Amino acid sequence: MRAIRVASATLLAATALTLTAPTASAAVADDTDTNNNITSFGFRVTPSTIAAGGQVTLSVDGCEGNTTVTSGVFDDAQIPKGQQSTTATVFEDAKPGAMYEVTFDCKGEKGTTDLTIATGRPTHHPTHHPTAPVRHGVRAGVGGSLGGLDLHEIALGSALIVGTLGTAYYWTRRRTGDSNS
């Protein structure tokens, strides 16, 4: 009889932990899934992180017409029908660490992606050859699985887990009148 109570309490605790886990992972997933564009054509900016003054390749797949690419960080670009890519030069005064939206327009259908400006300057530029590359240290911050959680959410999750474990402990330790059965 005791084995059945222990198994029931363990199952109750496991169920409670399982039901609280999706809420925490959903909060983190919402912060990372900001580019969920669905278009009939494919598009990309390569590289997705570039230093101010650097050159990016703008590519499109499956567009049956001319594609216009716009952003606040480089001059508007055109990808003519039949071609798949073009290049654009990022403005020298682009703010390091900023994220700019890049919009691809194929016959009125629009898709967007992000372009991040890195700190430092490019080590190679077609019209500029520096004698030594500019080096900067790593910029670290909160990352990993705790980036999207705040102290209030962590406390609430901990309270739910402690309450579940306490309930499981209570029911396993509870004495019944037929304990000798």
PDB file of C-alpha atoms in Angstrom:
ATOM      1  CA  MET A   1       0.000   0.000   0.000  1.00  0.00           C
ATOM      2  CA  ARG A   2       2.835   2.372   0.829  1.00  0.00           C
ATOM      3  CA  ALA A   3       4.357   1.811  -2.626  1.00  0.00           C
ATOM      4  CA  ILE A   4       1.129   2.903  -4.287  1.00  0.00           C
ATOM      5  CA  ARG A   5       1.041   6.149  -2.249  1.00  0.00           C
ATOM      6  CA  VAL A   6       4.683   6.919  -3.081  1.00  0.00           C
ATOM      7  CA  ALA A   7       4.093   6.237  -6.769  1.00  0.00           C
ATOM      8  CA  SER A   8       0.969   8.433  -6.755  1.00  0.00           C
ATOM      9  CA  ALA A   9       2.781  11.299  -5.047  1.00  0.00           C
ATOM     10  CA  THR A  10       5.704  11.018  -7.474  1.00  0.00           C
ATOM     11  CA  LEU A  11       3.325  11.056 -10.432  1.00  0.00           C
ATOM     12  CA  LEU A  12       1.546  14.115  -9.004  1.00  0.00           C
ATOM     13  CA  ALA A  13       4.851  15.960  -8.580  1.00  0.00           C
ATOM     14  CA  ALA A  14       6.045  15.028 -12.076  1.00  0.00           C
ATOM     15  CA  THR A  15       2.748  16.183 -13.592  1.00  0.00           C
ATOM     16  CA  ALA A  16       2.895  19.529 -11.798  1.00  0.00           C
ATOM     17  CA  LEU A  17       6.492  20.099 -12.926  1.00  0.00           C
ATOM     18  CA  THR A  18       5.599  19.188 -16.502  1.00  0.00           C
ATOM     19  CA  LEU A  19       2.666  21.595 -16.551  1.00  0.00           C
ATOM     20  CA  THR A  20       4.777  24.515 -15.286  1.00  0.00           C
ATOM     21  CA  ALA A  21       7.658  23.980 -17.745  1.00  0.00           C
ATOM     22  CA  PRO A  22       5.901  25.078 -21.003  1.00  0.00           C
ATOM     23  CA  THR A  23       5.048  28.486 -19.512  1.00  0.00           C
ATOM     24  CA  ALA A  24       8.691  29.271 -18.769  1.00  0.00           C
ATOM     25  CA  SER A  25       9.973  28.047 -22.127  1.00  0.00           C
ATOM     26  CA  ALA A  26       7.233  29.933 -24.001  1.00  0.00           C
ATOM     27  CA  ALA A  27       8.329  33.203 -22.395  1.00  0.00           C
ATOM     28  CA  VAL A  28      11.896  32.678 -23.595  1.00  0.00           C
ATOM     29  CA  ALA A  29      10.786  31.562 -27.071  1.00  0.00           C
ATOM     30  CA  ASP A  30       8.723  34.738 -27.555  1.00  0.00           C
ATOM     31  CA  ASP A  31      11.848  36.892 -27.229  1.00  0.00           C
ATOM     32  CA  THR A  32      13.784  34.979 -29.882  1.00  0.00           C
ATOM     33  CA  ASP A  33      11.109  34.441 -32.514  1.00  0.00           C
ATOM     34  CA  THR A  34      10.755  37.982 -33.843  1.00  0.00           C
ATOM     35  CA  ASN A  35      11.343  37.190 -37.544  1.00  0.00           C
ATOM     36  CA  ASN A  36       8.450  34.957 -38.500  1.00  0.00           C
ATOM     37  CA  ASN A  37       7.783  36.341 -42.002  1.00  0.00           C
ATOM     38  CA  ILE A  38       6.169  33.940 -44.426  1.00  0.00           C
ATOM     39  CA  THR A  39       6.403  34.956 -48.078  1.00  0.00           C
ATOM     40  CA  SER A  40       6.130  33.152 -51.411  1.00  0.00           C
ATOM     41  CA  PHE A  41       9.783  34.056 -52.054  1.00  0.00           C
ATOM     42  CA  GLY A  42      12.947  33.589 -50.037  1.00  0.00           C
ATOM     43  CA  PHE A  43      15.227  36.439 -48.953  1.00  0.00           C
ATOM     44  CA  ARG A  44      18.326  36.984 -46.819  1.00  0.00           C
ATOM     45  CA  VAL A  45      21.029  39.471 -45.877  1.00  0.00           C
ATOM     46  CA  THR A  46      24.573  38.089 -45.673  1.00  0.00           C
ATOM     47  CA  PRO A  47      26.207  38.582 -43.239  1.00  0.00           C
ATOM     48  CA  SER A  48      23.434  39.360 -40.757  1.00  0.00           C
ATOM     49  CA  THR A  49      25.899  41.269 -38.543  1.00  0.00           C
ATOM     50  CA  ILE A  50      28.212  43.805 -40.202  1.00  0.00           C
ATOM     51  CA  ALA A  51      30.362  46.723 -39.130  1.00  0.00           C
ATOM     52  CA  ALA A  52      29.472  50.263 -40.228  1.00  0.00           C
ATOM     53  CA  GLY A  53      30.910  50.888 -43.704  1.00  0.00           C
ATOM     54  CA  GLY A  54      30.874  47.170 -44.557  1.00  0.00           C
ATOM     55  CA  GLN A  55      29.253  45.544 -47.558  1.00  0.00           C
ATOM     56  CA  VAL A  56      26.295  43.141 -47.402  1.00  0.00           C
ATOM     57  CA  THR A  57      24.892  40.789 -50.011  1.00  0.00           C
ATOM     58  CA  LEU A  58      21.130  41.013 -50.505  1.00  0.00           C
ATOM     59  CA  SER A  59      19.695  37.786 -51.962  1.00  0.00           C
ATOM     60  CA  VAL A  60      16.254  36.721 -53.128  1.00  0.00           C
ATOM     61  CA  ASP A  61      14.936  33.357 -54.349  1.00  0.00           C
ATOM     62  CA  GLY A  62      11.719  32.693 -56.242  1.00  0.00           C
ATOM     63  CA  CYS A  63      10.711  36.272 -57.078  1.00  0.00           C
ATOM     64  CA  GLU A  64       9.258  36.472 -60.615  1.00  0.00           C
ATOM     65  CA  GLY A  65       9.798  40.240 -60.896  1.00  0.00           C
ATOM     66  CA  ASN A  66      12.085  43.040 -59.793  1.00  0.00           C
ATOM     67  CA  THR A  67      12.852  43.169 -56.069  1.00  0.00           C
ATOM     68  CA  THR A  68      13.339  46.437 -54.195  1.00  0.00           C
ATOM     69  CA  VAL A  69      15.354  46.241 -50.970  1.00  0.00           C
ATOM     70  CA  THR A  70      15.065  49.124 -48.501  1.00  0.00           C
ATOM     71  CA  SER A  71      16.547  49.904 -45.113  1.00  0.00           C
ATOM     72  CA  GLY A  72      17.524  52.903 -43.040  1.00  0.00           C
ATOM     73  CA  VAL A  73      21.145  51.758 -42.983  1.00  0.00           C
ATOM     74  CA  PHE A  74      21.974  51.670 -46.735  1.00  0.00           C
ATOM     75  CA  ASP A  75      20.718  53.181 -50.004  1.00  0.00           C
ATOM     76  CA  ASP A  76      17.759  51.452 -51.657  1.00  0.00           C
ATOM     77  CA  ALA A  77      18.856  48.552 -53.845  1.00  0.00           C
ATOM     78  CA  GLN A  78      17.273  46.798 -56.819  1.00  0.00           C
ATOM     79  CA  ILE A  79      17.563  43.122 -57.719  1.00  0.00           C
ATOM     80  CA  PRO A  80      16.435  42.897 -61.368  1.00  0.00           C
ATOM     81  CA  LYS A  81      14.185  40.067 -62.580  1.00  0.00           C
ATOM     82  CA  GLY A  82      16.315  37.015 -63.357  1.00  0.00           C
ATOM     83  CA  GLN A  83      19.081  37.917 -60.876  1.00  0.00           C
ATOM     84  CA  GLN A  84      19.319  36.558 -57.358  1.00  0.00           C
ATOM     85  CA  SER A  85      21.504  39.057 -55.516  1.00  0.00           C
ATOM     86  CA  THR A  86      23.108  42.471 -55.298  1.00  0.00           C
ATOM     87  CA  THR A  87      25.358  44.235 -52.810  1.00  0.00           C
ATOM     88  CA  ALA A  88      24.859  47.308 -50.649  1.00  0.00           C
ATOM     89  CA  THR A  89      27.283  49.340 -48.546  1.00  0.00           C
ATOM     90  CA  VAL A  90      26.239  50.094 -44.978  1.00  0.00           C
ATOM     91  CA  PHE A  91      26.455  53.777 -44.050  1.00  0.00           C
ATOM     92  CA  GLU A  92      29.620  54.776 -42.190  1.00  0.00           C
ATOM     93  CA  ASP A  93      27.569  56.535 -39.500  1.00  0.00           C
ATOM     94  CA  ALA A  94      25.456  53.467 -38.656  1.00  0.00           C
ATOM     95  CA  LYS A  95      25.148  53.119 -34.886  1.00  0.00           C
ATOM     96  CA  PRO A  96      27.226  50.215 -33.495  1.00  0.00           C
ATOM     97  CA  GLY A  97      25.046  47.657 -31.721  1.00  0.00           C
ATOM     98  CA  ALA A  98      21.851  48.851 -33.440  1.00  0.00           C
ATOM     99  CA  MET A  99      19.488  46.539 -35.308  1.00  0.00           C
ATOM    100  CA  TYR A 100      17.982  47.771 -38.584  1.00  0.00           C
ATOM    101  CA  GLU A 101      15.033  46.293 -40.453  1.00  0.00           C
ATOM    102  CA  VAL A 102      15.642  45.324 -44.090  1.00  0.00           C
ATOM    103  CA  THR A 103      12.537  45.064 -46.291  1.00  0.00           C
ATOM    104  CA  PHE A 104      12.385  42.998 -49.500  1.00  0.00           C
ATOM    105  CA  ASP A 105       9.506  43.962 -51.835  1.00  0.00           C
ATOM    106  CA  CYS A 106       8.685  41.493 -54.637  1.00  0.00           C
ATOM    107  CA  LYS A 107       5.737  42.706 -56.729  1.00  0.00           C
ATOM    108  CA  GLY A 108       4.018  44.234 -53.694  1.00  0.00           C
ATOM    109  CA  GLU A 109       4.625  41.281 -51.364  1.00  0.00           C
ATOM    110  CA  LYS A 110       6.953  42.315 -48.533  1.00  0.00           C
ATOM    111  CA  GLY A 111       9.192  40.389 -46.187  1.00  0.00           C
ATOM    112  CA  THR A 112      11.528  41.761 -43.519  1.00  0.00           C
ATOM    113  CA  THR A 113      14.651  40.614 -41.733  1.00  0.00           C
ATOM    114  CA  ASP A 114      17.103  42.260 -39.345  1.00  0.00           C
ATOM    115  CA  LEU A 115      20.627  43.553 -39.932  1.00  0.00           C
ATOM    116  CA  THR A 116      22.752  44.170 -36.843  1.00  0.00           C
ATOM    117  CA  ILE A 117      25.593  46.684 -36.804  1.00  0.00           C
ATOM    118  CA  ALA A 118      28.653  45.283 -35.050  1.00  0.00           C
ATOM    119  CA  THR A 119      31.034  47.325 -32.950  1.00  0.00           C
ATOM    120  CA  GLY A 120      34.346  48.255 -34.570  1.00  0.00           C
ATOM    121  CA  ARG A 121      35.109  48.773 -38.250  1.00  0.00           C
ATOM    122  CA  PRO A 122      35.491  46.270 -41.093  1.00  0.00           C
ATOM    123  CA  THR A 123      39.009  44.939 -41.575  1.00  0.00           C
ATOM    124  CA  HIS A 124      38.636  45.130 -45.359  1.00  0.00           C
ATOM    125  CA  HIS A 125      36.730  47.648 -47.431  1.00  0.00           C
ATOM    126  CA  PRO A 126      37.069  48.057 -51.220  1.00  0.00           C
ATOM    127  CA  THR A 127      38.221  51.691 -50.948  1.00  0.00           C
ATOM    128  CA  HIS A 128      39.887  51.601 -47.541  1.00  0.00           C
ATOM    129  CA  HIS A 129      42.870  49.498 -46.438  1.00  0.00           C
ATOM    130  CA  PRO A 130      43.676  50.037 -42.750  1.00  0.00           C
ATOM    131  CA  THR A 131      47.161  49.247 -41.522  1.00  0.00           C
ATOM    132  CA  ALA A 132      45.885  47.352 -38.478  1.00  0.00           C
ATOM    133  CA  PRO A 133      42.407  46.089 -37.637  1.00  0.00           C
ATOM    134  CA  VAL A 134      40.517  47.770 -34.825  1.00  0.00           C
ATOM    135  CA  ARG A 135      40.173  45.354 -31.904  1.00  0.00           C
ATOM    136  CA  HIS A 136      37.568  45.555 -29.193  1.00  0.00           C
ATOM    137  CA  GLY A 137      36.738  43.295 -26.267  1.00  0.00           C
ATOM    138  CA  VAL A 138      33.716  41.073 -26.013  1.00  0.00           C
ATOM    139  CA  ARG A 139      30.457  42.662 -24.974  1.00  0.00           C
ATOM    140  CA  ALA A 140      28.846  40.217 -22.575  1.00  0.00           C
ATOM    141  CA  GLY A 141      25.428  40.329 -21.021  1.00  0.00           C
ATOM    142  CA  VAL A 142      22.604  38.212 -19.750  1.00  0.00           C
ATOM    143  CA  GLY A 143      22.047  35.388 -22.165  1.00  0.00           C
ATOM    144  CA  GLY A 144      21.203  31.767 -22.367  1.00  0.00           C
ATOM    145  CA  SER A 145      17.987  30.474 -20.905  1.00  0.00           C
ATOM    146  CA  LEU A 146      17.491  33.259 -18.333  1.00  0.00           C
ATOM    147  CA  GLY A 147      17.542  36.187 -20.781  1.00  0.00           C
ATOM    148  CA  GLY A 148      13.754  36.540 -20.988  1.00  0.00           C
ATOM    149  CA  LEU A 149      12.795  35.772 -17.385  1.00  0.00           C
ATOM    150  CA  ASP A 150      12.461  38.264 -14.585  1.00  0.00           C
ATOM    151  CA  LEU A 151      12.661  37.738 -10.832  1.00  0.00           C
ATOM    152  CA  HIS A 152       8.854  37.693 -10.463  1.00  0.00           C
ATOM    153  CA  GLU A 153       8.463  34.780 -12.916  1.00  0.00           C
ATOM    154  CA  ILE A 154      11.268  32.824 -11.259  1.00  0.00           C
ATOM    155  CA  ALA A 155       9.714  33.320  -7.799  1.00  0.00           C
ATOM    156  CA  LEU A 156       6.285  32.211  -9.036  1.00  0.00           C
ATOM    157  CA  GLY A 157       7.717  29.086 -10.675  1.00  0.00           C
ATOM    158  CA  SER A 158       9.704  28.253  -7.536  1.00  0.00           C
ATOM    159  CA  ALA A 159       6.583  28.658  -5.372  1.00  0.00           C
ATOM    160  CA  LEU A 160       4.651  26.258  -7.606  1.00  0.00           C
ATOM    161  CA  ILE A 161       7.409  23.658  -7.444  1.00  0.00           C
ATOM    162  CA  VAL A 162       7.794  23.941  -3.654  1.00  0.00           C
ATOM    163  CA  GLY A 163       4.029  23.698  -3.187  1.00  0.00           C
ATOM    164  CA  THR A 164       3.849  20.590  -5.354  1.00  0.00           C
ATOM    165  CA  LEU A 165       6.720  18.911  -3.543  1.00  0.00           C
ATOM    166  CA  GLY A 166       5.201  19.815  -0.168  1.00  0.00           C
ATOM    167  CA  THR A 167       1.858  18.326  -1.176  1.00  0.00           C
ATOM    168  CA  ALA A 168       3.553  15.161  -2.410  1.00  0.00           C
ATOM    169  CA  TYR A 169       5.472  14.863   0.862  1.00  0.00           C
ATOM    170  CA  TYR A 170       2.317  15.384   2.925  1.00  0.00           C
ATOM    171  CA  TRP A 171       0.395  12.682   1.109  1.00  0.00           C
ATOM    172  CA  THR A 172       3.241  10.167   1.322  1.00  0.00           C
ATOM    173  CA  ARG A 173       3.727  10.751   5.059  1.00  0.00           C
ATOM    174  CA  ARG A 174       0.040  10.846   5.934  1.00  0.00           C
ATOM    175  CA  ARG A 175      -1.054   7.989   8.151  1.00  0.00           C
ATOM    176  CA  THR A 176      -4.348   6.315   7.468  1.00  0.00           C
ATOM    177  CA  GLY A 177      -6.437   4.123   9.732  1.00  0.00           C
ATOM    178  CA  ASP A 178      -5.659   1.023   7.663  1.00  0.00           C
ATOM    179  CA  SER A 179      -1.849   1.328   7.649  1.00  0.00           C
ATOM    180  CA  ASN A 180      -1.436  -2.353   8.595  1.00  0.00           C
ATOM    181  CA  SER A 181      -3.243  -3.578   5.470  1.00  0.00           C
TER     182      SER A 181
END
